[in-house]
PDB file of N, CA and C in Angstrom:
ATOM      1  N   MET A 223       1.017  -0.946   0.494  1.00 65.00           N
ATOM      2  CA  MET A 223       0.122  -0.280  -0.218  1.00 65.00           C
ATOM      3  C   MET A 223       0.530   0.822   0.442  1.00 65.00           C
ATOM      4  N   ASN A 224       0.790   2.043  -0.694  1.00 70.00           N
ATOM      5  CA  ASN A 224       1.812   2.779  -0.800  1.00 70.00           C
ATOM      6  C   ASN A 224       0.197   4.397  -0.516  1.00 70.00           C
ATOM      7  N   TRP A 225       0.875   4.720   1.088  1.00 68.00           N
ATOM      8  CA  TRP A 225       0.829   5.281   2.305  1.00 68.00           C
ATOM      9  C   TRP A 225       0.541   6.641   1.105  1.00 68.00           C
ATOM     10  N   LYS A 226       1.284   7.488   0.509  1.00 69.00           N
ATOM     11  CA  LYS A 226       0.933   8.703  -0.020  1.00 69.00           C
ATOM     12  C   LYS A 226      -0.080   9.084  -1.227  1.00 69.00           C
ATOM     13  N   ASN A 227      -0.657   7.566  -1.812  1.00 70.00           N
ATOM     14  CA  ASN A 227      -1.619   8.076  -2.360  1.00 70.00           C
ATOM     15  C   ASN A 227      -3.224   7.545  -1.292  1.00 70.00           C
ATOM     16  N   LEU A 228      -3.165   7.247  -0.168  1.00 67.00           N
ATOM     17  CA  LEU A 228      -4.623   7.417   0.980  1.00 67.00           C
ATOM     18  C   LEU A 228      -3.801   7.984   1.117  1.00 67.00           C
ATOM     19  N   LEU A 229      -3.229   8.560   1.473  1.00 66.00           N
ATOM     20  CA  LEU A 229      -3.145  10.282   2.801  1.00 66.00           C
ATOM     21  C   LEU A 229      -3.762  11.692   1.419  1.00 66.00           C
ATOM     22  N   GLY A 230      -3.568  11.068  -0.062  1.00 72.00           N
ATOM     23  CA  GLY A 230      -3.332  12.667  -0.372  1.00 72.00           C
ATOM     24  C   GLY A 230      -2.425  13.029  -0.133  1.00 72.00           C
ATOM     25  N   VAL A 231      -1.015  13.088  -0.404  1.00 70.00           N
ATOM     26  CA  VAL A 231       0.097  13.933   0.129  1.00 70.00           C
ATOM     27  C   VAL A 231       0.989  13.856  -1.415  1.00 70.00           C
ATOM     28  N   GLY A 232       0.537  14.627  -1.389  1.00 77.00           N
ATOM     29  CA  GLY A 232       1.310  15.430  -2.920  1.00 77.00           C
ATOM     30  C   GLY A 232      -0.349  15.506  -4.133  1.00 77.00           C
ATOM     31  N   ARG A 233      -0.996  15.477  -3.938  1.00 80.00           N
ATOM     32  CA  ARG A 233      -2.447  15.139  -4.153  1.00 80.00           C
ATOM     33  C   ARG A 233      -2.810  17.246  -5.854  1.00 80.00           C
ATOM     34  N   SER A 234      -2.867  17.587  -4.633  1.00 86.00           N
ATOM     35  CA  SER A 234      -3.112  18.891  -5.421  1.00 86.00           C
ATOM     36  C   SER A 234      -1.828  18.965  -6.450  1.00 86.00           C
ATOM     37  N   GLU A 235      -1.383  18.613  -6.445  1.00 87.00           N
ATOM     38  CA  GLU A 235       0.074  19.248  -7.195  1.00 87.00           C
ATOM     39  C   GLU A 235      -0.116  17.673  -8.276  1.00 87.00           C
ATOM     40  N   LEU A 236      -0.475  17.131  -8.302  1.00 88.00           N
ATOM     41  CA  LEU A 236      -0.560  15.658  -8.762  1.00 88.00           C
ATOM     42  C   LEU A 236      -1.206  16.050  -9.989  1.00 88.00           C
ATOM     43  N   LEU A 237      -3.074  16.609  -9.464  1.00 87.00           N
ATOM     44  CA  LEU A 237      -3.810  17.023 -10.053  1.00 87.00           C
ATOM     45  C   LEU A 237      -3.804  18.093 -11.207  1.00 87.00           C
ATOM     46  N   SER A 238      -2.440  18.778 -10.575  1.00 88.00           N
ATOM     47  CA  SER A 238      -2.915  19.731 -11.029  1.00 88.00           C
ATOM     48  C   SER A 238      -1.454  19.784 -12.110  1.00 88.00           C
ATOM     49  N   SER A 239      -0.285  18.596 -12.193  1.00 90.00           N
ATOM     50  CA  SER A 239       0.936  19.456 -12.945  1.00 90.00           C
ATOM     51  C   SER A 239       1.147  17.262 -13.669  1.00 90.00           C
ATOM     52  N   GLY A 240      -0.110  16.208 -13.092  1.00 92.00           N
ATOM     53  CA  GLY A 240       0.297  15.152 -13.615  1.00 92.00           C
ATOM     54  C   GLY A 240      -0.358  14.602 -14.494  1.00 92.00           C
ATOM     55  N   VAL A 241       0.810  13.305 -15.019  1.00 94.00           N
ATOM     56  CA  VAL A 241      -0.120  13.212 -16.093  1.00 94.00           C
ATOM     57  C   VAL A 241      -0.685  12.091 -16.178  1.00 94.00           C
ATOM     58  N   GLU A 242      -2.021  12.233 -17.198  1.00 95.00           N
ATOM     59  CA  GLU A 242      -3.299  12.094 -16.930  1.00 95.00           C
ATOM     60  C   GLU A 242      -3.957  10.168 -18.055  1.00 95.00           C
ATOM     61  N   THR A 243      -4.548   9.401 -16.947  1.00 96.00           N
ATOM     62  CA  THR A 243      -4.693   8.020 -17.590  1.00 96.00           C
ATOM     63  C   THR A 243      -5.945   8.025 -17.728  1.00 96.00           C
ATOM     64  N   THR A 244      -6.546   6.673 -18.759  1.00 96.00           N
ATOM     65  CA  THR A 244      -7.937   6.530 -17.952  1.00 96.00           C
ATOM     66  C   THR A 244      -7.076   5.539 -16.461  1.00 96.00           C
ATOM     67  N   GLY A 245      -7.967   5.467 -15.172  1.00 97.00           N
ATOM     68  CA  GLY A 245      -8.038   3.658 -14.616  1.00 97.00           C
ATOM     69  C   GLY A 245      -9.112   3.933 -14.727  1.00 97.00           C
ATOM     70  N   LYS A 246      -9.801   2.868 -14.099  1.00 97.00           N
ATOM     71  CA  LYS A 246     -10.556   2.324 -13.662  1.00 97.00           C
ATOM     72  C   LYS A 246     -11.253   1.914 -12.070  1.00 97.00           C
ATOM     73  N   ILE A 247     -12.298   2.305 -11.198  1.00 97.00           N
ATOM     74  CA  ILE A 247     -12.019   1.442 -10.091  1.00 97.00           C
ATOM     75  C   ILE A 247     -12.450   0.009 -10.668  1.00 97.00           C
ATOM     76  N   GLU A 248     -11.814  -0.047  -9.322  1.00 97.00           N
ATOM     77  CA  GLU A 248     -11.263  -2.268  -8.927  1.00 97.00           C
ATOM     78  C   GLU A 248     -12.762  -2.388  -8.527  1.00 97.00           C
ATOM     79  N   SER A 249     -12.598  -1.625  -6.235  1.00 95.00           N
ATOM     80  CA  SER A 249     -13.357  -1.258  -5.019  1.00 95.00           C
ATOM     81  C   SER A 249     -13.845   0.417  -4.954  1.00 95.00           C
ATOM     82  N   VAL A 250     -14.746   0.085  -4.800  1.00 93.00           N
ATOM     83  CA  VAL A 250     -14.911   0.679  -3.709  1.00 93.00           C
ATOM     84  C   VAL A 250     -15.657  -0.136  -1.905  1.00 93.00           C
ATOM     85  N   LYS A 251     -14.202   0.808  -1.211  1.00 90.00           N
ATOM     86  CA  LYS A 251     -14.854   0.228   0.628  1.00 90.00           C
ATOM     87  C   LYS A 251     -15.549   1.175   2.137  1.00 90.00           C
ATOM     88  N   LEU A 252     -15.986   1.115   2.048  1.00 86.00           N
ATOM     89  CA  LEU A 252     -16.589   2.087   3.270  1.00 86.00           C
ATOM     90  C   LEU A 252     -16.035   2.182   4.119  1.00 86.00           C
ATOM     91  N   GLN A 253     -15.782   3.160   4.714  1.00 85.00           N
ATOM     92  CA  GLN A 253     -15.713   3.473   6.536  1.00 85.00           C
ATOM     93  C   GLN A 253     -16.221   3.681   6.862  1.00 85.00           C
ATOM     94  N   ARG A 254     -17.455   2.672   7.841  1.00 78.00           N
ATOM     95  CA  ARG A 254     -18.207   2.532   8.593  1.00 78.00           C
ATOM     96  C   ARG A 254     -18.525   3.174  10.187  1.00 78.00           C
ATOM     97  N   TRP A 255     -16.536   2.898  10.409  1.00 81.00           N
ATOM     98  CA  TRP A 255     -16.909   4.049  11.278  1.00 81.00           C
ATOM     99  C   TRP A 255     -15.609   5.024  12.014  1.00 81.00           C
ATOM    100  N   LEU A 256     -16.233   5.683  10.503  1.00 79.00           N
ATOM    101  CA  LEU A 256     -16.429   7.050  10.922  1.00 79.00           C
ATOM    102  C   LEU A 256     -17.287   7.353  10.355  1.00 79.00           C
ATOM    103  N   LYS A 257     -18.967   7.594  11.069  1.00 77.00           N
ATOM    104  CA  LYS A 257     -19.718   8.058  10.438  1.00 77.00           C
ATOM    105  C   LYS A 257     -20.092   9.527  10.485  1.00 77.00           C
ATOM    106  N   VAL A 258     -19.792  10.551   9.099  1.00 77.00           N
ATOM    107  CA  VAL A 258     -20.819  11.838   9.345  1.00 77.00           C
ATOM    108  C   VAL A 258     -22.005  12.043   9.604  1.00 77.00           C
ATOM    109  N   LYS A 259     -22.161  13.175  10.285  1.00 70.00           N
ATOM    110  CA  LYS A 259     -23.295  13.461  10.155  1.00 70.00           C
ATOM    111  C   LYS A 259     -23.750  14.214   9.765  1.00 70.00           C
ATOM    112  N   ASP A 260     -24.945  14.112   8.096  1.00 65.00           N
ATOM    113  CA  ASP A 260     -24.706  16.118   7.528  1.00 65.00           C
ATOM    114  C   ASP A 260     -26.351  16.123   8.001  1.00 65.00           C
ATOM    115  N   SER A 261     -26.841  16.091   9.251  1.00 63.00           N
ATOM    116  CA  SER A 261     -27.404  16.301   9.132  1.00 63.00           C
ATOM    117  C   SER A 261     -28.570  15.666  10.752  1.00 63.00           C
ATOM    118  N   PRO A 262     -29.016  17.373  11.273  1.00 63.00           N
ATOM    119  CA  PRO A 262     -28.714  18.024  12.611  1.00 63.00           C
ATOM    120  C   PRO A 262     -30.223  16.874  13.409  1.00 63.00           C
ATOM    121  N   ILE A 263     -31.088  16.370  12.869  1.00 62.00           N
ATOM    122  CA  ILE A 263     -31.940  15.064  12.728  1.00 62.00           C
ATOM    123  C   ILE A 263     -31.547  13.972  12.111  1.00 62.00           C
ATOM    124  N   ASN A 264     -31.453  13.264  13.233  1.00 57.00           N
ATOM    125  CA  ASN A 264     -30.993  11.723  13.051  1.00 57.00           C
ATOM    126  C   ASN A 264     -31.509  10.755  12.395  1.00 57.00           C
ATOM    127  N   ILE A 265     -32.023  10.130  12.243  1.00 60.00           N
ATOM    128  CA  ILE A 265     -33.360   8.735  12.617  1.00 60.00           C
ATOM    129  C   ILE A 265     -32.127   7.316  11.661  1.00 60.00           C
ATOM    130  N   GLY A 266     -32.194   6.843  12.490  1.00 58.00           N
ATOM    131  CA  GLY A 266     -30.954   5.415  12.162  1.00 58.00           C
ATOM    132  C   GLY A 266     -30.200   5.764  12.341  1.00 58.00           C
ATOM    133  N   ASN A 267     -29.662   5.533  10.759  1.00 53.00           N
ATOM    134  CA  ASN A 267     -28.450   5.384   9.991  1.00 53.00           C
ATOM    135  C   ASN A 267     -28.921   6.520   9.136  1.00 53.00           C
ATOM    136  N   SER A 268     -30.122   7.464   8.634  1.00 61.00           N
ATOM    137  CA  SER A 268     -30.823   8.170   7.554  1.00 61.00           C
ATOM    138  C   SER A 268     -29.916   9.304   7.362  1.00 61.00           C
ATOM    139  N   ALA A 269     -28.746   9.976   7.924  1.00 68.00           N
ATOM    140  CA  ALA A 269     -28.169  11.216   8.374  1.00 68.00           C
ATOM    141  C   ALA A 269     -26.842  11.479   8.039  1.00 68.00           C
ATOM    142  N   ALA A 270     -26.366   9.813   7.776  1.00 77.00           N
ATOM    143  CA  ALA A 270     -25.061   9.779   8.218  1.00 77.00           C
ATOM    144  C   ALA A 270     -24.565   9.880   6.385  1.00 77.00           C
ATOM    145  N   THR A 271     -23.662   9.404   6.316  1.00 83.00           N
ATOM    146  CA  THR A 271     -22.518   9.355   5.226  1.00 83.00           C
ATOM    147  C   THR A 271     -21.129   8.991   5.336  1.00 83.00           C
ATOM    148  N   TYR A 272     -20.630   8.393   4.861  1.00 80.00           N
ATOM    149  CA  TYR A 272     -19.123   7.482   5.255  1.00 80.00           C
ATOM    150  C   TYR A 272     -18.136   8.534   4.213  1.00 80.00           C
ATOM    151  N   PRO A 273     -16.950   8.433   4.722  1.00 86.00           N
ATOM    152  CA  PRO A 273     -15.872   7.994   3.599  1.00 86.00           C
ATOM    153  C   PRO A 273     -15.822   6.856   2.659  1.00 86.00           C
ATOM    154  N   ALA A 274     -14.897   6.068   1.682  1.00 90.00           N
ATOM    155  CA  ALA A 274     -14.017   5.583   1.471  1.00 90.00           C
ATOM    156  C   ALA A 274     -13.513   5.458   0.729  1.00 90.00           C
ATOM    157  N   ILE A 275     -12.377   3.770   1.198  1.00 90.00           N
ATOM    158  CA  ILE A 275     -10.769   4.204   0.274  1.00 90.00           C
ATOM    159  C   ILE A 275     -11.674   3.510  -1.227  1.00 90.00           C
ATOM    160  N   ILE A 276     -11.097   4.315  -1.728  1.00 93.00           N
ATOM    161  CA  ILE A 276     -11.560   3.649  -3.095  1.00 93.00           C
ATOM    162  C   ILE A 276      -9.607   2.586  -4.161  1.00 93.00           C
ATOM    163  N   THR A 277     -10.006   1.751  -5.111  1.00 96.00           N
ATOM    164  CA  THR A 277      -8.697   0.779  -5.599  1.00 96.00           C
ATOM    165  C   THR A 277      -9.296   0.973  -6.278  1.00 96.00           C
ATOM    166  N   VAL A 278      -7.688   1.688  -7.239  1.00 97.00           N
ATOM    167  CA  VAL A 278      -8.151   1.901  -9.315  1.00 97.00           C
ATOM    168  C   VAL A 278      -7.032   1.835  -9.361  1.00 97.00           C
ATOM    169  N   SER A 279      -6.575   0.500 -10.958  1.00 97.00           N
ATOM    170  CA  SER A 279      -5.541   0.413 -11.698  1.00 97.00           C
ATOM    171  C   SER A 279      -5.799   0.968 -12.703  1.00 97.00           C
ATOM    172  N   TYR A 280      -4.218   0.782 -12.816  1.00 97.00           N
ATOM    173  CA  TYR A 280      -4.690   2.784 -14.108  1.00 97.00           C
ATOM    174  C   TYR A 280      -3.044   1.648 -14.970  1.00 97.00           C
ATOM    175  N   GLU A 281      -2.937   1.809 -15.989  1.00 97.00           N
ATOM    176  CA  GLU A 281      -1.445   1.767 -16.456  1.00 97.00           C
ATOM    177  C   GLU A 281      -1.093   2.905 -17.199  1.00 97.00           C
ATOM    178  N   VAL A 282       0.467   1.761 -16.727  1.00 97.00           N
ATOM    179  CA  VAL A 282       1.761   3.010 -17.337  1.00 97.00           C
ATOM    180  C   VAL A 282       2.679   2.159 -18.692  1.00 97.00           C
ATOM    181  N   ASP A 283       3.095   2.713 -19.444  1.00 95.00           N
ATOM    182  CA  ASP A 283       4.459   1.935 -20.254  1.00 95.00           C
ATOM    183  C   ASP A 283       3.907   0.709 -20.052  1.00 95.00           C
ATOM    184  N   GLY A 284       2.682   0.184 -19.972  1.00 95.00           N
ATOM    185  CA  GLY A 284       2.335  -1.316 -20.454  1.00 95.00           C
ATOM    186  C   GLY A 284       2.708  -2.345 -19.372  1.00 95.00           C
ATOM    187  N   GLN A 285       3.073  -1.270 -18.087  1.00 97.00           N
ATOM    188  CA  GLN A 285       2.393  -1.847 -17.079  1.00 97.00           C
ATOM    189  C   GLN A 285       1.576  -1.599 -15.152  1.00 97.00           C
ATOM    190  N   THR A 286       0.748  -2.423 -14.880  1.00 97.00           N
ATOM    191  CA  THR A 286      -0.699  -1.753 -15.055  1.00 97.00           C
ATOM    192  C   THR A 286      -0.411  -1.079 -13.187  1.00 97.00           C
ATOM    193  N   TYR A 287      -1.163  -0.753 -12.442  1.00 97.00           N
ATOM    194  CA  TYR A 287      -0.711   0.264 -11.224  1.00 97.00           C
ATOM    195  C   TYR A 287      -1.874   0.549 -10.344  1.00 97.00           C
ATOM    196  N   ARG A 288      -2.152  -0.060  -9.208  1.00 96.00           N
ATOM    197  CA  ARG A 288      -3.134  -0.004  -8.500  1.00 96.00           C
ATOM    198  C   ARG A 288      -2.585   0.220  -7.221  1.00 96.00           C
ATOM    199  N   ALA A 289      -3.934   1.552  -7.269  1.00 94.00           N
ATOM    200  CA  ALA A 289      -3.426   2.407  -5.759  1.00 94.00           C
ATOM    201  C   ALA A 289      -5.090   2.752  -4.114  1.00 94.00           C
ATOM    202  N   GLN A 290      -5.026   2.865  -3.564  1.00 93.00           N
ATOM    203  CA  GLN A 290      -5.544   2.806  -3.003  1.00 93.00           C
ATOM    204  C   GLN A 290      -5.365   4.436  -2.799  1.00 93.00           C
ATOM    205  N   LEU A 291      -6.979   5.665  -2.715  1.00 92.00           N
ATOM    206  CA  LEU A 291      -6.881   6.798  -2.493  1.00 92.00           C
ATOM    207  C   LEU A 291      -8.981   6.954  -1.695  1.00 92.00           C
ATOM    208  N   TRP A 292      -8.266   7.986  -0.427  1.00 88.00           N
ATOM    209  CA  TRP A 292      -9.586   8.329  -0.395  1.00 88.00           C
ATOM    210  C   TRP A 292     -10.308   8.917  -0.716  1.00 88.00           C
ATOM    211  N   CYS A 293     -11.379   8.699  -0.208  1.00 87.00           N
ATOM    212  CA  CYS A 293     -12.367   9.149  -0.586  1.00 87.00           C
ATOM    213  C   CYS A 293     -13.389  10.257   0.462  1.00 87.00           C
ATOM    214  N   SER A 294     -13.621  11.668   0.488  1.00 81.00           N
ATOM    215  CA  SER A 294     -14.908  11.997   1.302  1.00 81.00           C
ATOM    216  C   SER A 294     -15.676  11.646   1.614  1.00 81.00           C
ATOM    217  N   ALA A 295     -16.209  10.939   2.432  1.00 80.00           N
ATOM    218  CA  ALA A 295     -17.190  11.390   2.311  1.00 80.00           C
ATOM    219  C   ALA A 295     -18.322  12.081   1.864  1.00 80.00           C
ATOM    220  N   ARG A 296     -18.721  11.311   1.845  1.00 77.00           N
ATOM    221  CA  ARG A 296     -21.250  11.646   0.792  1.00 77.00           C
ATOM    222  C   ARG A 296     -21.246  10.727   0.719  1.00 77.00           C
ATOM    223  N   ARG A 297     -22.777  10.728  -0.414  1.00 75.00           N
ATOM    224  CA  ARG A 297     -24.416   9.900  -0.448  1.00 75.00           C
ATOM    225  C   ARG A 297     -23.674   9.180  -1.161  1.00 75.00           C
ATOM    226  N   TYR A 298     -22.716  10.052  -1.885  1.00 79.00           N
ATOM    227  CA  TYR A 298     -23.061   8.414  -3.191  1.00 79.00           C
ATOM    228  C   TYR A 298     -21.784   8.826  -3.181  1.00 79.00           C
ATOM    229  N   HIS A 299     -21.238   7.275  -3.767  1.00 83.00           N
ATOM    230  CA  HIS A 299     -19.639   7.320  -3.772  1.00 83.00           C
ATOM    231  C   HIS A 299     -19.199   6.564  -5.273  1.00 83.00           C
ATOM    232  N   PRO A 300     -17.918   6.532  -6.566  1.00 87.00           N
ATOM    233  CA  PRO A 300     -17.926   6.770  -7.473  1.00 87.00           C
ATOM    234  C   PRO A 300     -18.236   4.845  -7.533  1.00 87.00           C
ATOM    235  N   ALA A 301     -18.853   4.588  -8.047  1.00 91.00           N
ATOM    236  CA  ALA A 301     -19.773   3.180  -8.997  1.00 91.00           C
ATOM    237  C   ALA A 301     -18.146   2.472  -8.930  1.00 91.00           C
ATOM    238  N   GLU A 302     -18.367   0.654  -8.715  1.00 93.00           N
ATOM    239  CA  GLU A 302     -16.918  -0.057  -9.516  1.00 93.00           C
ATOM    240  C   GLU A 302     -17.082  -0.179 -10.191  1.00 93.00           C
ATOM    241  N   GLY A 303     -15.977  -0.179 -11.484  1.00 96.00           N
ATOM    242  CA  GLY A 303     -16.748  -0.352 -12.493  1.00 96.00           C
ATOM    243  C   GLY A 303     -16.043   1.067 -13.597  1.00 96.00           C
ATOM    244  N   LEU A 304     -16.117   1.756 -13.171  1.00 95.00           N
ATOM    245  CA  LEU A 304     -16.160   3.770 -13.954  1.00 95.00           C
ATOM    246  C   LEU A 304     -15.104   3.047 -14.352  1.00 95.00           C
ATOM    247  N   HIS A 305     -15.079   4.099 -15.310  1.00 97.00           N
ATOM    248  CA  HIS A 305     -13.394   4.612 -15.943  1.00 97.00           C
ATOM    249  C   HIS A 305     -13.408   6.049 -15.728  1.00 97.00           C
ATOM    250  N   ILE A 306     -12.544   6.078 -15.163  1.00 96.00           N
ATOM    251  CA  ILE A 306     -11.654   8.099 -14.520  1.00 96.00           C
ATOM    252  C   ILE A 306     -10.813   8.079 -14.449  1.00 96.00           C
ATOM    253  N   ALA A 307     -10.225   9.280 -15.124  1.00 96.00           N
ATOM    254  CA  ALA A 307      -9.344   9.768 -15.370  1.00 96.00           C
ATOM    255  C   ALA A 307      -8.739   9.865 -14.319  1.00 96.00           C
ATOM    256  N   VAL A 308      -7.743   9.564 -13.932  1.00 96.00           N
ATOM    257  CA  VAL A 308      -6.109   9.139 -13.058  1.00 96.00           C
ATOM    258  C   VAL A 308      -5.014  10.452 -13.187  1.00 96.00           C
ATOM    259  N   ARG A 309      -4.714  10.613 -12.626  1.00 96.00           N
ATOM    260  CA  ARG A 309      -3.137  11.402 -12.959  1.00 96.00           C
ATOM    261  C   ARG A 309      -2.232  10.777 -12.541  1.00 96.00           C
ATOM    262  N   TYR A 310      -1.092  10.728 -12.604  1.00 95.00           N
ATOM    263  CA  TYR A 310       0.450   9.889 -11.970  1.00 95.00           C
ATOM    264  C   TYR A 310       2.100  10.989 -12.407  1.00 95.00           C
ATOM    265  N   ASP A 311       2.229  10.759 -11.489  1.00 94.00           N
ATOM    266  CA  ASP A 311       4.262  12.011 -11.707  1.00 94.00           C
ATOM    267  C   ASP A 311       4.968  10.967 -12.421  1.00 94.00           C
ATOM    268  N   PRO A 312       5.465  10.558 -12.978  1.00 94.00           N
ATOM    269  CA  PRO A 312       6.587  10.247 -14.467  1.00 94.00           C
ATOM    270  C   PRO A 312       6.845   9.766 -14.171  1.00 94.00           C
ATOM    271  N   ALA A 313       8.264  10.148 -12.917  1.00 93.00           N
ATOM    272  CA  ALA A 313       8.884   9.572 -12.480  1.00 93.00           C
ATOM    273  C   ALA A 313       8.996   8.533 -11.825  1.00 93.00           C
ATOM    274  N   HIS A 314       7.713   8.744 -10.713  1.00 93.00           N
ATOM    275  CA  HIS A 314       7.232   7.441  -9.992  1.00 93.00           C
ATOM    276  C   HIS A 314       5.760   7.303  -9.955  1.00 93.00           C
ATOM    277  N   PRO A 315       5.665   6.700 -11.283  1.00 94.00           N
ATOM    278  CA  PRO A 315       3.606   5.985 -11.599  1.00 94.00           C
ATOM    279  C   PRO A 315       3.485   5.447 -11.241  1.00 94.00           C
ATOM    280  N   GLU A 316       3.286   5.065  -9.742  1.00 93.00           N
ATOM    281  CA  GLU A 316       3.518   4.544  -8.567  1.00 93.00           C
ATOM    282  C   GLU A 316       1.769   4.867  -7.859  1.00 93.00           C
ATOM    283  N   HIS A 317       2.909   6.547  -7.394  1.00 92.00           N
ATOM    284  CA  HIS A 317       1.685   7.978  -7.517  1.00 92.00           C
ATOM    285  C   HIS A 317       1.395   8.608  -7.788  1.00 92.00           C
ATOM    286  N   CYS A 318      -0.553   8.190  -7.642  1.00 93.00           N
ATOM    287  CA  CYS A 318      -0.990   8.738  -8.646  1.00 93.00           C
ATOM    288  C   CYS A 318      -2.731   9.778  -7.476  1.00 93.00           C
ATOM    289  N   ALA A 319      -3.310  10.257  -7.390  1.00 93.00           N
ATOM    290  CA  ALA A 319      -4.064  11.128  -7.679  1.00 93.00           C
ATOM    291  C   ALA A 319      -5.620  11.006  -8.579  1.00 93.00           C
ATOM    292  N   ALA A 320      -6.657  11.243  -8.052  1.00 93.00           N
ATOM    293  CA  ALA A 320      -7.680  11.472  -8.389  1.00 93.00           C
ATOM    294  C   ALA A 320      -8.912  12.576  -7.893  1.00 93.00           C
ATOM    295  N   LYS A 321     -10.029  12.719  -9.125  1.00 87.00           N
ATOM    296  CA  LYS A 321     -10.543  13.565  -8.787  1.00 87.00           C
ATOM    297  C   LYS A 321     -12.118  12.976  -8.717  1.00 87.00           C
ATOM    298  N   PHE A 322     -12.967  12.556  -7.220  1.00 79.00           N
ATOM    299  CA  PHE A 322     -14.647  11.783  -7.549  1.00 79.00           C
ATOM    300  C   PHE A 322     -14.500  12.920  -7.227  1.00 79.00           C
TER     301      PHE A 322
END
């Protein structure tokens, strides 16, 4: 696991100046241990949202990379199988970022 990807270290810089490729969302794992309330009124978990760890795969120069990226709490997360833009560092292609 690349902690820089998961923690978003250098994310802003990669999103603005990294090389773009197409990635595929392999999995979306909700982090139910970190419930975020989006309403002051809570009936059950109706007002709760959860962050997720998104696993994305992408290819650079014929080599496939997989990265785990943090996705903030929201009502809807991107779906598995969705193709998204991924930006990576050409000097270290295992370091990437994506907008969700």
